[in-house]
């Protein structure tokens, strides 16, 4: 704005300065009608031959000269004086050709003056080089000043100014032949950023050297930041993988994706400080790498998960080495294991063959009495039971041992199994089993094996004898528990000894196959027990302290269903015609004798072709089979599953029972999924055979 011509002193920017009408001052470039702000004392004191004083400084942009200041004038002045950033105004000085040669300070606010260490009286009217002598200030800022004055547009810029030891972040904008610069000192911020960059660089170098890839997942936007090392682990350059969750999903192995997503979902619903999991991811070369992932979840005050971050480590080579080491350890242990198994089986076979010899070869005058015969047969039966337990243990370890579950009471199993294996040792068992102990849905033979292994382990820990405490109780697992078990009712069983305990360094490996701290044993019992409980949806744990003994505890999901009321050992007779398929001639003869003893008529066949032929002929003769018992595995020929499919083509309502001595495949544990009506696990006794055959035949009658 143009100020009116008025006589007398006027106020400009709160300072009492003379504002006089211009009288065509020579060299000032001012026209009549424009304001002349004269500071005769200041300007006179700063005259130099190079830059003679002007009589006035042109202004068009800050205020209207008037006798009194308007509220708007006061507002602008207040903003200028109290701004938290530096503000300073300059007038450019040009040579005769119109080129900018320097600029002079018109005004500066307190923040600017404080950073310069000057007062306004000392610097107003001076050039940049005069305010900051000897550092080439004009040369430093000239490109910026020329640009804004030439373009007429503002410019944001940042520069390190050594005179004040500052890094300045400024915005400069032109107003006629003046320009205003405003900004602030960002030295501290830039130093912090530099320190952070150095820290991040060091972290990046460290994680890269350690082979650790980092990721940060914003759960609200689904944006995932993957570090360069994360991408390099999969063989990609940083620009080849976008920062989103789908990039991770489409690289996870198909067999690992759903389980891993389920784990992530559970973690987001119930956050934990840290979680570790392992899965496979596809490398750029098409191979799959094993990744060890560790993560943590950040939540809001209301518990809502908002962010998840963690690390990836390629453990493919480590797993390969571990597998080779495990194989080596297994090979080293095979001799010990084989010797132990041979020893146990020789003892069992000796008991069986010796007692059978007494029954067969006794002289007429020394024939055993009826009571003695009963005793001998009981010994044979017990030796066979122990042989069955040993083979079951080996199958569980070698093939996975899929359980064949049923709803049952575990109370008697605990007492009977523990008492059986402690018989003849120096240790004795004491029991504390709740009277209202819940039923479980489990493979009772396998659970019996677990209890036997734990009691044997406790007995071996006390070579001089002692007390083994076996307890069982009901327990409720809540949503968050230290064993990561599903919430609900569980049965808790503990076996405690008074032995020498387990050193802390051995505890992490105590359930590893072939790992043992004892001079006797193969290290198979605890790993087998751990595997069995895990396959039942439970958990096996250990607590131990040197000199204070050990306690092994397992948790099994409880069931509210009723257990079968049939007493073990019941023999159920029946009638009807049955067909048995088994490749072992001795077993065929035995099955025929057993079934005929129960009242059935029985035919036997060697393989699937023969079984189908018998089945067809029986229908033609008008004497169909009530049920078939099919061996699951026939080496080199069709087994039970394939034979059943052919029989169902002939008769969709065929009643079939599968029999097997193998524990692999889940067919035996879920036989109904494969079309079988029942199952028999070898070896079996007469009671087991009779009960299962009677059950499937009775159920068939009820459903027809």
XYZ file of C-alpha atoms in Angstrom:
704
model
C 0.000 0.000 0.000
C 1.027 3.641 -0.488
C 1.081 5.804 2.589
C -0.456 9.267 2.493
C 1.816 12.235 2.710
C 1.669 13.507 6.235
C 3.908 15.727 8.218
C 5.479 14.857 11.521
C 6.741 11.572 12.986
C 4.842 8.357 12.431
C 5.113 4.824 13.851
C 6.390 1.966 11.660
C 6.469 -1.510 13.120
C 6.162 -0.211 16.622
C 9.317 1.908 16.364
C 9.207 5.701 16.447
C 10.758 6.540 13.047
C 10.243 9.557 10.819
C 8.066 8.757 7.811
C 8.332 11.647 5.360
C 6.986 12.247 1.891
C 9.591 11.744 -0.808
C 10.977 14.750 -2.589
C 12.522 13.033 -5.582
C 15.626 11.874 -3.728
C 18.409 11.439 -6.227
C 19.487 7.842 -6.679
C 16.767 6.517 -4.458
C 14.574 5.319 -7.273
C 11.602 6.651 -5.341
C 8.790 8.539 -6.919
C 6.620 11.157 -5.342
C 3.711 9.519 -3.619
C 5.807 6.652 -2.209
C 6.847 6.325 1.393
C 10.347 7.258 2.442
C 11.390 5.628 5.697
C 14.307 7.736 6.789
C 16.697 6.590 9.509
C 19.274 9.344 9.320
C 21.200 8.306 12.438
C 21.503 4.661 11.413
C 22.169 5.216 7.731
C 24.693 7.993 8.313
C 26.653 5.775 10.615
C 26.884 3.036 7.986
C 27.862 5.038 4.888
C 30.678 3.569 2.855
C 32.153 4.551 -0.501
C 30.868 1.288 -2.044
C 27.369 1.549 -0.709
C 26.402 5.202 -0.168
C 23.380 5.764 2.020
C 20.013 6.156 0.426
C 17.549 8.639 1.723
C 14.856 6.070 2.024
C 13.803 2.449 1.572
C 10.874 1.629 -0.627
C 8.037 -0.249 1.019
C 4.769 -1.351 -0.441
C 3.771 -4.346 1.625
C 3.573 -3.989 5.363
C 1.366 -1.178 6.538
C -0.456 1.995 5.818
C 1.143 5.054 7.347
C -1.387 6.810 9.420
C -1.562 8.794 12.541
C -2.859 5.758 14.469
C -2.211 2.011 13.974
C -5.177 -0.145 13.009
C -5.911 -3.510 14.747
C -4.680 -5.212 11.602
C -1.363 -3.367 11.861
C -1.022 -4.476 15.463
C -1.849 -8.073 14.528
C 0.791 -8.176 11.799
C 3.354 -6.591 14.094
C 2.556 -9.066 16.862
C 2.927 -12.023 14.499
C 6.262 -10.666 13.325
C 7.677 -9.974 16.771
C 6.457 -13.167 18.458
C 6.834 -15.711 15.655
C 8.590 -18.855 16.878
C 10.628 -18.917 13.687
C 13.169 -16.497 12.272
C 11.776 -13.712 10.065
C 13.992 -11.131 8.338
C 13.325 -8.686 5.479
C 15.846 -7.509 2.907
C 16.064 -5.006 0.089
C 18.070 -6.033 -2.954
C 20.785 -3.727 -4.306
C 21.424 -3.724 -8.052
C 24.214 -2.264 -10.170
C 23.732 0.065 -13.126
C 22.921 -2.922 -15.346
C 20.191 -4.115 -12.990
C 22.139 -7.092 -11.703
C 21.751 -7.981 -8.037
C 25.002 -7.301 -6.208
C 23.867 -7.609 -2.591
C 20.942 -6.985 -0.248
C 20.437 -4.983 2.915
C 18.556 -5.814 6.080
C 15.340 -3.911 6.542
C 14.118 -5.643 9.696
C 14.478 -8.854 11.720
C 12.398 -10.346 14.494
C 13.782 -11.296 17.932
C 14.253 -14.987 17.047
C 16.466 -14.101 14.096
C 18.485 -11.558 16.069
C 18.975 -14.052 18.917
C 20.342 -16.734 16.558
C 22.726 -14.136 15.044
C 23.792 -12.804 18.433
C 23.035 -9.226 17.308
C 20.716 -6.337 18.086
C 18.566 -4.661 15.464
C 20.410 -1.375 15.936
C 23.682 -3.125 15.078
C 22.542 -4.735 11.834
C 19.691 -2.823 10.219
C 20.720 -1.409 6.853
C 23.755 -3.723 6.583
C 24.420 -6.267 3.874
C 24.768 -9.990 4.565
C 28.550 -9.792 4.221
C 28.648 -6.895 6.675
C 26.567 -8.784 9.245
C 28.575 -12.009 8.748
C 32.005 -10.810 7.540
C 34.688 -13.058 6.081
C 32.562 -16.137 5.296
C 31.282 -15.358 1.831
C 27.653 -15.135 2.921
C 26.597 -13.356 -0.274
C 28.163 -16.065 -2.419
C 26.325 -18.739 -0.373
C 22.885 -17.161 -0.666
C 23.188 -15.392 -4.061
C 21.774 -18.305 -6.149
C 18.692 -18.428 -3.957
C 18.120 -14.662 -4.016
C 18.591 -14.431 -7.780
C 16.138 -17.287 -8.355
C 13.303 -15.904 -6.263
C 13.740 -12.390 -7.620
C 13.883 -13.649 -11.221
C 10.890 -15.989 -10.952
C 8.811 -13.995 -8.520
C 7.928 -17.229 -6.710
C 8.744 -18.449 -3.200
C 11.394 -21.101 -2.596
C 11.878 -23.506 0.273
C 15.502 -24.287 0.979
C 17.847 -25.696 3.573
C 21.510 -24.928 4.076
C 24.260 -25.409 6.602
C 25.494 -21.994 7.743
C 28.861 -22.360 9.529
C 28.918 -18.801 10.890
C 26.128 -19.549 13.327
C 26.875 -23.275 13.342
C 23.305 -23.892 12.229
C 21.367 -25.844 9.663
C 18.620 -23.516 8.472
C 15.358 -24.568 6.892
C 13.913 -21.458 5.238
C 11.210 -20.170 2.929
C 12.024 -16.981 0.977
C 9.533 -15.007 -1.098
C 9.907 -11.767 -3.094
C 7.848 -8.588 -2.717
C 8.852 -6.074 -5.353
C 12.526 -5.239 -4.745
C 12.345 -6.780 -1.315
C 12.308 -10.353 -0.099
C 11.344 -11.962 3.168
C 13.004 -15.067 4.586
C 11.386 -17.071 7.342
C 12.302 -20.390 8.846
C 13.924 -22.087 11.765
C 17.017 -23.795 13.036
C 16.824 -27.536 12.332
C 20.312 -28.363 13.536
C 19.210 -30.542 16.466
C 16.603 -32.318 14.365
C 19.061 -33.032 11.554
C 21.660 -34.302 14.013
C 19.042 -36.626 15.510
C 18.104 -37.791 12.028
C 21.768 -38.348 11.195
C 22.236 -40.333 14.406
C 19.115 -42.339 13.602
C 20.368 -42.972 10.067
C 23.673 -44.173 11.417
C 21.870 -46.393 13.900
C 19.594 -47.773 11.188
C 22.556 -48.302 8.889
C 24.354 -50.178 11.653
C 21.225 -52.214 12.369
C 20.749 -52.951 8.691
C 24.354 -54.046 8.342
C 24.098 -56.170 11.483
C 20.834 -57.862 10.456
C 22.165 -58.399 6.945
C 25.368 -59.935 8.288
C 23.309 -62.137 10.617
C 20.892 -63.093 7.824
C 17.875 -61.598 9.616
C 15.049 -60.161 7.516
C 12.688 -57.683 9.187
C 9.023 -56.923 8.520
C 6.455 -54.505 9.928
C 2.738 -55.084 9.276
C 0.161 -52.282 9.704
C -3.025 -54.246 10.438
C -5.261 -51.298 9.564
C -3.887 -50.633 6.063
C -2.554 -54.152 5.408
C 0.714 -52.508 4.398
C 3.804 -54.562 5.210
C 7.313 -53.135 5.140
C 9.828 -55.835 4.199
C 13.517 -55.108 4.690
C 15.945 -55.580 1.818
C 17.463 -58.592 3.619
C 13.990 -60.161 3.938
C 13.653 -59.968 0.168
C 17.196 -61.152 -0.467
C 16.525 -64.285 1.597
C 14.045 -65.257 -1.101
C 16.430 -64.334 -3.936
C 14.741 -61.047 -4.904
C 16.000 -57.524 -5.382
C 14.274 -54.933 -3.158
C 12.118 -53.543 -6.008
C 10.802 -57.000 -6.982
C 8.540 -57.487 -3.942
C 5.801 -55.002 -3.122
C 5.053 -54.011 0.469
C 1.772 -55.836 1.049
C 0.570 -58.940 2.881
C -0.354 -60.848 -0.289
C 3.332 -60.973 -1.285
C 3.954 -63.110 1.803
C 0.851 -65.277 1.380
C 1.533 -66.280 -2.207
C 5.071 -67.415 -1.365
C 4.254 -69.637 1.633
C 4.202 -73.372 0.903
C 0.595 -74.539 0.283
C 0.854 -77.138 3.053
C 2.030 -74.498 5.542
C -0.239 -71.579 4.610
C -3.463 -72.512 6.413
C -1.771 -73.649 9.650
C 0.359 -70.506 9.712
C -2.616 -68.214 9.006
C -4.492 -69.939 11.822
C -1.590 -69.289 14.180
C -1.493 -65.620 13.110
C -5.240 -65.248 13.684
C -4.985 -66.794 17.153
C -2.041 -64.533 17.954
C -3.968 -61.420 16.894
C -6.972 -62.460 18.999
C -4.835 -63.315 22.024
C -1.594 -61.310 21.674
C 1.549 -62.575 23.380
C 4.857 -60.746 23.919
C 6.663 -63.032 21.495
C 5.796 -65.921 19.218
C 7.971 -68.243 17.143
C 6.932 -70.514 14.289
C 8.501 -72.240 11.296
C 7.215 -72.617 7.731
C 8.448 -72.848 4.151
C 8.594 -70.036 1.600
C 9.235 -70.150 -2.140
C 12.599 -68.830 -3.322
C 12.972 -67.027 -6.634
C 14.684 -70.134 -8.036
C 11.557 -72.201 -7.321
C 12.911 -74.062 -4.300
C 11.396 -73.776 -0.832
C 13.347 -72.442 2.133
C 12.593 -73.109 5.785
C 11.932 -69.825 7.593
C 12.076 -69.287 11.342
C 9.706 -66.394 12.094
C 9.575 -64.501 15.359
C 6.953 -61.843 15.929
C 5.258 -59.606 18.450
C 1.915 -57.769 18.394
C 1.279 -54.171 19.428
C -2.152 -53.403 20.859
C -4.125 -50.296 21.722
C -5.275 -49.487 25.237
C -8.532 -51.326 24.496
C -6.611 -54.490 23.591
C -7.164 -54.211 19.828
C -4.162 -55.389 17.786
C -2.934 -52.617 15.472
C 0.524 -53.673 14.391
C 2.610 -56.812 14.093
C 6.324 -56.903 13.473
C 9.044 -59.482 13.535
C 11.925 -61.195 11.816
C 12.640 -63.978 9.319
C 15.704 -66.212 9.398
C 16.472 -68.756 6.683
C 17.126 -71.966 8.644
C 17.148 -74.326 5.647
C 20.818 -75.190 6.008
C 20.526 -75.494 9.758
C 17.628 -77.931 9.423
C 19.589 -79.956 6.891
C 22.545 -80.181 9.249
C 20.259 -81.040 12.169
C 18.581 -83.780 10.143
C 21.965 -85.208 9.202
C 23.054 -85.035 12.822
C 19.834 -86.718 13.933
C 20.357 -89.466 11.382
C 23.892 -89.884 12.640
C 22.671 -90.025 16.224
C 20.039 -92.563 15.236
C 22.623 -94.732 13.527
C 24.828 -94.535 16.591
C 21.857 -95.487 18.755
C 20.608 -98.305 16.543
C 23.103 -100.726 18.068
C 22.021 -99.836 21.596
C 18.356 -99.875 20.623
C 18.595 -103.174 18.758
C 20.454 -104.765 21.642
C 17.825 -103.574 24.108
C 14.943 -104.773 21.932
C 16.611 -108.119 21.312
C 17.171 -108.509 25.052
C 13.533 -107.719 25.862
C 12.142 -109.947 23.109
C 14.415 -112.820 24.050
C 13.130 -112.626 27.600
C 9.538 -112.589 26.383
C 10.085 -115.428 23.914
C 11.826 -117.450 26.602
C 8.824 -117.026 28.875
C 6.435 -118.023 26.086
C 8.393 -120.974 24.673
C 9.404 -122.269 28.111
C 5.875 -122.330 29.447
C 4.529 -123.840 26.217
C 7.223 -126.548 26.417
C 6.110 -127.415 29.927
C 2.547 -127.797 28.686
C 3.463 -129.881 25.636
C 6.349 -132.059 26.725
C 5.586 -132.970 30.310
C 5.932 -136.711 31.074
C 2.670 -138.493 31.914
C 3.630 -138.909 35.562
C 4.676 -135.233 35.774
C 1.768 -133.670 33.896
C 0.788 -130.314 35.384
C -2.379 -130.067 37.358
C -5.279 -127.940 36.199
C -4.129 -125.102 38.495
C -0.564 -125.371 37.227
C -1.791 -125.317 33.625
C -3.754 -122.162 34.361
C -0.639 -120.558 35.851
C 1.518 -121.477 32.871
C -1.034 -120.158 30.404
C -1.340 -116.911 32.373
C 2.440 -116.470 32.170
C 2.325 -116.997 28.408
C -0.511 -114.495 28.072
C 1.323 -111.886 30.152
C 4.521 -112.308 28.110
C 2.467 -111.840 24.918
C 0.920 -108.687 26.384
C 4.360 -107.259 27.125
C 5.499 -108.122 23.600
C 2.461 -106.317 22.223
C 3.315 -103.233 24.300
C 6.899 -103.265 23.027
C 5.901 -103.539 19.356
C 3.280 -100.828 19.842
C 5.983 -98.556 21.248
C 8.241 -99.236 18.287
C 5.426 -98.554 15.810
C 4.556 -95.294 17.542
C 8.120 -94.128 17.212
C 8.724 -95.431 13.688
C 5.402 -94.732 11.969
C 3.721 -91.987 13.942
C 1.248 -94.156 15.841
C -2.086 -92.578 14.910
C -4.309 -93.208 17.964
C -7.458 -95.323 17.734
C -9.547 -93.323 20.209
C -12.598 -94.288 22.199
C -14.366 -92.767 25.167
C -13.028 -94.514 28.247
C -12.269 -94.111 31.916
C -8.580 -93.575 32.529
C -8.751 -94.247 36.265
C -8.226 -98.013 36.123
C -5.704 -97.678 33.288
C -3.525 -95.464 35.468
C -3.519 -97.836 38.424
C -3.213 -101.060 36.410
C -0.436 -99.841 34.098
C 1.659 -98.277 36.847
C 1.269 -101.312 39.087
C 2.154 -103.719 36.299
C 5.482 -102.146 35.297
C 6.601 -101.432 38.881
C 6.104 -105.054 39.826
C 9.422 -106.674 40.720
C 11.314 -103.356 41.037
C 12.637 -101.776 44.226
C 10.165 -98.903 43.870
C 6.537 -98.835 44.877
C 3.662 -96.748 43.549
C 1.353 -94.551 45.597
C -1.814 -93.292 43.938
C -3.831 -90.092 44.391
C -6.573 -90.341 41.765
C -9.751 -88.231 42.047
C -12.877 -90.293 42.462
C -14.758 -88.086 39.968
C -12.031 -88.233 37.314
C -13.545 -87.436 33.914
C -13.497 -89.780 30.939
C -11.139 -89.187 28.028
C -11.418 -89.735 24.282
C -8.196 -91.625 23.721
C -6.457 -94.753 22.562
C -6.316 -96.583 25.879
C -3.507 -98.887 24.766
C -1.339 -95.900 23.898
C -2.183 -94.029 27.119
C -1.338 -97.184 29.047
C 1.988 -97.200 27.221
C 2.632 -93.570 28.253
C 1.992 -94.356 31.912
C 4.189 -97.429 31.751
C 7.037 -95.436 30.161
C 6.805 -92.679 32.772
C 6.728 -95.140 35.663
C 9.668 -97.096 34.204
C 11.570 -93.811 33.839
C 10.789 -92.922 37.477
C 11.898 -96.364 38.647
C 15.172 -96.106 36.710
C 15.803 -92.712 38.327
C 15.802 -94.460 41.734
C 18.108 -97.494 41.362
C 18.050 -98.008 45.133
C 14.270 -97.866 45.272
C 11.811 -95.266 46.439
C 8.255 -94.043 46.125
C 6.652 -93.193 42.797
C 3.654 -90.910 43.263
C 1.005 -91.162 40.548
C -1.789 -88.572 40.730
C -4.702 -87.677 38.496
C -7.236 -84.850 38.674
C -9.600 -82.751 36.588
C -8.457 -79.337 35.421
C -9.964 -76.532 33.324
C -7.757 -74.852 30.724
C -8.528 -71.213 30.085
C -8.083 -69.450 26.783
C -4.552 -68.366 27.610
C -2.403 -71.031 29.191
C 1.315 -71.710 29.234
C 0.974 -74.926 27.212
C -0.984 -73.384 24.288
C -3.747 -75.957 24.785
C -7.291 -75.374 23.580
C -9.597 -74.054 26.317
C -11.817 -76.640 28.006
C -11.814 -79.577 30.411
C -8.700 -81.714 30.738
C -7.473 -84.636 32.813
C -4.097 -84.028 34.460
C -1.867 -87.021 35.275
C 1.468 -86.657 37.095
C 4.225 -89.185 37.836
C 6.774 -88.052 40.438
C 9.939 -89.745 41.657
C 12.435 -89.154 44.439
C 15.466 -89.634 42.228
C 18.492 -87.494 41.543
C 16.677 -85.160 39.179
C 17.629 -83.826 35.762
C 20.297 -81.219 35.146
C 18.891 -77.995 33.683
C 21.075 -78.311 30.589
C 19.396 -81.634 29.711
C 15.772 -80.489 30.133
C 15.350 -78.919 26.648
C 16.271 -82.251 24.995
C 14.641 -84.647 27.422
C 11.920 -85.611 24.901
C 14.284 -85.941 21.926
C 14.452 -89.413 20.350
C 17.365 -91.535 21.613
C 18.350 -88.892 24.150
C 18.997 -90.328 27.602
C 20.925 -89.323 30.705
C 20.904 -92.854 32.131
C 23.430 -95.617 31.710
C 20.562 -97.983 30.838
C 17.789 -97.407 28.330
C 17.731 -96.294 24.721
C 16.111 -92.865 25.100
C 12.962 -94.062 23.336
C 10.408 -94.109 26.168
C 9.984 -90.371 26.846
C 10.021 -89.382 23.156
C 7.354 -92.018 22.464
C 5.236 -90.754 25.360
C 5.605 -87.159 24.151
C 4.557 -88.154 20.627
C 1.490 -90.063 21.852
C 0.203 -87.259 24.080
C 0.752 -84.692 21.327
C -1.299 -86.764 18.876
C -4.135 -86.822 21.403
C -4.269 -83.004 21.493
C -2.543 -82.878 24.874
C 0.804 -81.861 26.313
C 3.565 -83.631 28.251
C 5.764 -81.497 30.514
C 8.579 -82.028 32.999
C 9.708 -80.260 36.143
C 12.944 -81.249 37.795
C 15.647 -80.026 40.117
C 18.908 -81.757 40.913
C 18.644 -83.662 44.163
C 14.876 -83.187 44.371
C 13.517 -85.663 41.829
C 11.378 -85.119 38.752
C 7.689 -84.803 37.928
C 6.323 -85.638 34.492
C 2.793 -84.365 33.832
C 0.520 -84.896 30.871
C -2.794 -83.285 30.026
C -5.510 -85.026 27.987
C -8.759 -83.471 26.723
C -11.640 -84.725 28.876
C -14.925 -86.051 27.505
C -18.403 -85.783 28.975
C -19.589 -88.784 26.936
C -20.256 -92.106 28.621
C -17.590 -94.797 28.458
C -18.368 -98.256 27.167
C -19.828 -100.436 29.942
C -18.342 -103.680 28.597
C -15.785 -105.104 30.962
C -12.394 -105.950 29.559
C -12.012 -109.698 29.083
C -15.671 -110.423 28.234
C -16.024 -113.014 25.475
C -19.125 -112.594 23.330
C -20.336 -115.525 21.263
C -22.233 -115.175 18.012
C -23.390 -116.832 14.853
C -23.213 -116.268 11.117
C -20.835 -116.774 8.268
C -17.620 -114.700 8.163
C -14.866 -114.245 5.577
C -11.272 -113.508 6.686
C -8.523 -112.205 4.368
C -4.913 -112.356 5.616
C -1.633 -113.106 3.886
C -0.161 -114.982 6.893
C -1.236 -118.673 6.899
C -0.634 -119.033 10.624
C -2.896 -116.067 11.348
C -5.551 -117.432 8.979
C -5.581 -120.700 10.895
C -5.699 -118.876 14.226
C -8.565 -116.563 13.129
C -10.557 -119.557 11.896
C -10.126 -121.385 15.203
C -10.976 -118.297 17.266
C -14.101 -117.412 15.290
C -15.346 -120.993 15.208
C -14.802 -121.171 18.980
C -17.102 -118.123 19.241
C -19.810 -119.888 17.231
C -19.222 -118.427 13.754
C -18.691 -120.278 10.490
C -15.455 -118.988 8.947
C -13.729 -119.128 5.552
C -10.220 -117.694 4.994
C -8.511 -116.262 1.906
C -4.991 -115.124 1.102
C -5.553 -111.962 -0.946
C -8.121 -109.629 -2.487
C -8.781 -111.620 -5.651
C -9.487 -114.767 -3.670
C -11.665 -112.853 -1.199
C -13.803 -111.341 -3.974
C -14.168 -114.768 -5.624
C -15.330 -116.341 -2.338
C -17.754 -113.474 -1.745
C -19.317 -113.833 -5.208
C -19.590 -117.629 -4.889
C -21.238 -117.342 -1.469
C -23.941 -115.090 -2.936
C -24.513 -117.528 -5.790
C -24.853 -120.393 -3.333
C -27.405 -118.442 -1.334
C -25.156 -118.435 1.726
C -23.825 -114.838 1.872
C -21.272 -113.679 4.419
C -22.548 -111.641 7.363
C -19.282 -109.733 7.485
C -15.704 -109.718 6.160
C -12.467 -109.161 8.119
C -9.793 -107.699 5.825
C -6.082 -107.338 6.551
C -5.065 -103.759 5.703
C -1.725 -104.629 4.084
C -1.036 -107.510 1.703
C 2.554 -107.194 0.384
C 2.579 -106.957 -3.426
C -1.200 -107.358 -3.738
C -4.464 -105.575 -3.061
C -4.923 -104.776 0.601
C -8.032 -104.264 2.668
C -8.920 -100.818 1.337
C -8.779 -101.833 -2.344
C -10.597 -105.121 -1.684
C -13.397 -103.338 0.164
C -13.911 -101.007 -2.812
C -14.406 -104.046 -5.087
C -16.772 -105.691 -2.614
C -18.869 -102.518 -2.351
C -19.280 -102.580 -6.126
C -20.870 -105.998 -5.624
C -22.798 -105.145 -2.461
C -22.957 -101.518 -1.204
C -24.139 -102.821 2.192
C -21.210 -105.141 2.826
C -20.131 -105.216 6.505
C -16.360 -104.925 6.796
C -13.818 -104.860 9.627
C -10.224 -103.766 8.984
C -7.358 -105.520 10.785
C -3.773 -104.258 10.920
C -0.545 -104.486 12.827
C 0.659 -101.122 11.407
C 0.185 -97.774 13.107
C 0.908 -95.562 10.076
C -1.767 -94.045 7.892
C -4.816 -92.756 9.752
C -7.082 -95.511 8.424
C -7.040 -97.493 11.652
C -7.771 -94.417 13.771
C -10.583 -93.255 11.452
C -11.721 -96.466 9.807
C -15.292 -95.246 9.285
C -13.991 -92.540 6.912
C -12.809 -95.296 4.589
C -16.025 -97.306 4.659
C -15.141 -99.851 7.349
C -17.644 -100.669 10.076
C -15.056 -101.738 12.640
C -11.350 -102.188 13.313
C -9.042 -104.721 14.933
C -5.508 -103.856 15.980
C -3.039 -106.734 15.947
C -2.172 -108.489 18.128
C -5.651 -109.120 19.541
C -7.062 -111.562 22.036
C -10.281 -113.562 21.929
C -12.220 -111.013 23.974
C -11.269 -108.100 21.715
C -12.091 -110.073 18.575
C -15.437 -111.270 19.876
C -16.497 -107.822 21.132
C -15.724 -106.010 17.889
C -17.363 -108.593 15.596
C -20.456 -108.717 17.815
C -20.655 -104.906 17.877
C -20.600 -104.387 14.118
C -23.128 -107.174 13.530
C -25.484 -105.819 16.204
C -25.242 -102.259 14.866
C -26.021 -103.540 11.397
C -29.128 -105.286 12.705
C -30.288 -102.101 14.483
C -29.902 -99.973 11.333
C -31.706 -102.396 8.981
